[in-house]
Structures are given as C-alpha cells and as structure tokens.
Amino acid sequence: MTDLIHPFFKATQEVFRLMLDLEIQQAPGTSVPDLHNKAVYVSIGIIGDLEGKIDYCFPESMTLEIVRILSGMEMSELDDFVASAISEVVNIISGNAMTGLFESQVQCDILPPSIEVAELRSGWNDPAQVLTLETSIGPLLVDVQLTKKAA
C-alpha cells in the first residue's frame, strides 16, 4: 500500500467501525471485484500539497444498507436523502484521511463531493492506486488519483 493510499484505508476502516459497527479489510490482490451493475460514485476533489480527486464506489445495495444503519430507516431507492447521507460519510472519511496526511507533513483540503449513480465503470486509472475493501455488506472501491503539486 503506497503512502498516499494508506491514510484513506485507515480513515475508511475507522469510520466504518465507529459509525456503522462494521469491520473493513483490504481485499487481496489488485483486481477490481464485480459490483453488479449499478453503483454510487462519490468524488471528492483534493487541493493543497497534493492535487486530484478520490473516487469512492459503492454498490447500490451497500449504499442503501449504510444509510439504513445510520438512519434506522429502510431505504429502497437512491433518492436525495440517500445521496446526502452517503456524501456525508465520504466527507468524514476524506477529512480523516487529510488529518492522516497532515501528520506526515502533507497539507491538503477537500472540496465538496459530487455524486453519480451509474453502471459500474470497467476501466480504472491505475489499479495500483485503487483500494479494494471488503465488508460484511459488500465491497467498496476507493480510487486515489493524487499527484504532488507542481512547484
């Protein structure tokens, strides 16, 4: 796991444990799992010492289950409430990851998230930069697309 990916793994692991009471672990290898056909993509822009974005990809069923755990309400569709809730989870993960980077003397900020519901994308920029995570409610992908800011 590269130095840029590790803070996102630790932050995701911590948020899932504290907010959802779910354990999360990194899947072996670098292959991207089949997330069925529909997925929720939440993208967070990063500015500062590093620039780029982080794409979080949740299967539709996992997204609905996360929001059910958080709200106590059964969710059957990806509506505005679900989009807002999953965006907030990603904001918290990303903010915690920025704290992890700051501890390594890397200063960055996050931008507001954008969310999209789409068919699962097949091509990823660099599989070595994609965290494939497993939970009891499904897999999650975190695509870390960051570069050091040009001087």
mmCIF file with all atom_site columns, C-alpha atoms in Angstrom, residues 3 17-18 31 35 53 72-73 91 95 109 111 120 125-127 139 145 147 149:
data_model
loop_
_atom_site.group_PDB
_atom_site.id
_atom_site.type_symbol
_atom_site.label_atom_id
_atom_site.label_alt_id
_atom_site.label_comp_id
_atom_site.label_asym_id
_atom_site.label_entity_id
_atom_site.label_seq_id
_atom_site.pdbx_PDB_ins_code
_atom_site.Cartn_x
_atom_site.Cartn_y
_atom_site.Cartn_z
_atom_site.occupancy
_atom_site.B_iso_or_equiv
_atom_site.pdbx_formal_charge
_atom_site.auth_seq_id
_atom_site.auth_comp_id
_atom_site.auth_asym_id
_atom_site.auth_atom_id
_atom_site.pdbx_PDB_model_num
ATOM 1  C CA . ASP A 1 3   ? 1.942   6.188  1.345   1.00 0.00 ? 3   ASP A CA 1
ATOM 2  C CA . ARG A 1 17  ? -16.051 0.761  12.623  1.00 0.00 ? 17  ARG A CA 1
ATOM 3  C CA . LEU A 1 18  ? -17.228 3.805  14.588  1.00 0.00 ? 18  LEU A CA 1
ATOM 4  C CA . SER A 1 31  ? -8.264  -6.880 -9.139  1.00 0.00 ? 31  SER A CA 1
ATOM 5  C CA . LEU A 1 35  ? -20.010 -4.815 -8.078  1.00 0.00 ? 35  LEU A CA 1
ATOM 6  C CA . LYS A 1 53  ? -9.514  13.528 -6.552  1.00 0.00 ? 53  LYS A CA 1
ATOM 7  C CA . GLY A 1 72  ? -32.668 3.309  11.156  1.00 0.00 ? 72  GLY A CA 1
ATOM 8  C CA . MET A 1 73  ? -34.979 3.618  8.140   1.00 0.00 ? 73  MET A CA 1
ATOM 9  C CA . ASN A 1 91  ? -16.756 13.682 3.615   1.00 0.00 ? 91  ASN A CA 1
ATOM 10 C CA . GLY A 1 95  ? -11.477 14.642 6.199   1.00 0.00 ? 95  GLY A CA 1
ATOM 11 C CA . ASP A 1 109 ? -8.080  20.223 1.861   1.00 0.00 ? 109 ASP A CA 1
ATOM 12 C CA . LEU A 1 111 ? -13.704 20.090 -1.882  1.00 0.00 ? 111 LEU A CA 1
ATOM 13 C CA . LEU A 1 120 ? -20.093 0.095  -12.879 1.00 0.00 ? 120 LEU A CA 1
ATOM 14 C CA . ASN A 1 125 ? -6.820  4.831  -13.981 1.00 0.00 ? 125 ASN A CA 1
ATOM 15 C CA . ASP A 1 126 ? -4.186  2.824  -12.142 1.00 0.00 ? 126 ASP A CA 1
ATOM 16 C CA . PRO A 1 127 ? -5.200  -0.437 -10.417 1.00 0.00 ? 127 PRO A CA 1
ATOM 17 C CA . PRO A 1 139 ? -17.184 -4.407 -1.413  1.00 0.00 ? 139 PRO A CA 1
ATOM 18 C CA . GLN A 1 145 ? -5.928  9.867  -8.011  1.00 0.00 ? 145 GLN A CA 1
ATOM 19 C CA . THR A 1 147 ? -0.240  13.860 -7.620  1.00 0.00 ? 147 THR A CA 1
ATOM 20 C CA . LYS A 1 149 ? 1.505   19.800 -6.688  1.00 0.00 ? 149 LYS A CA 1
#
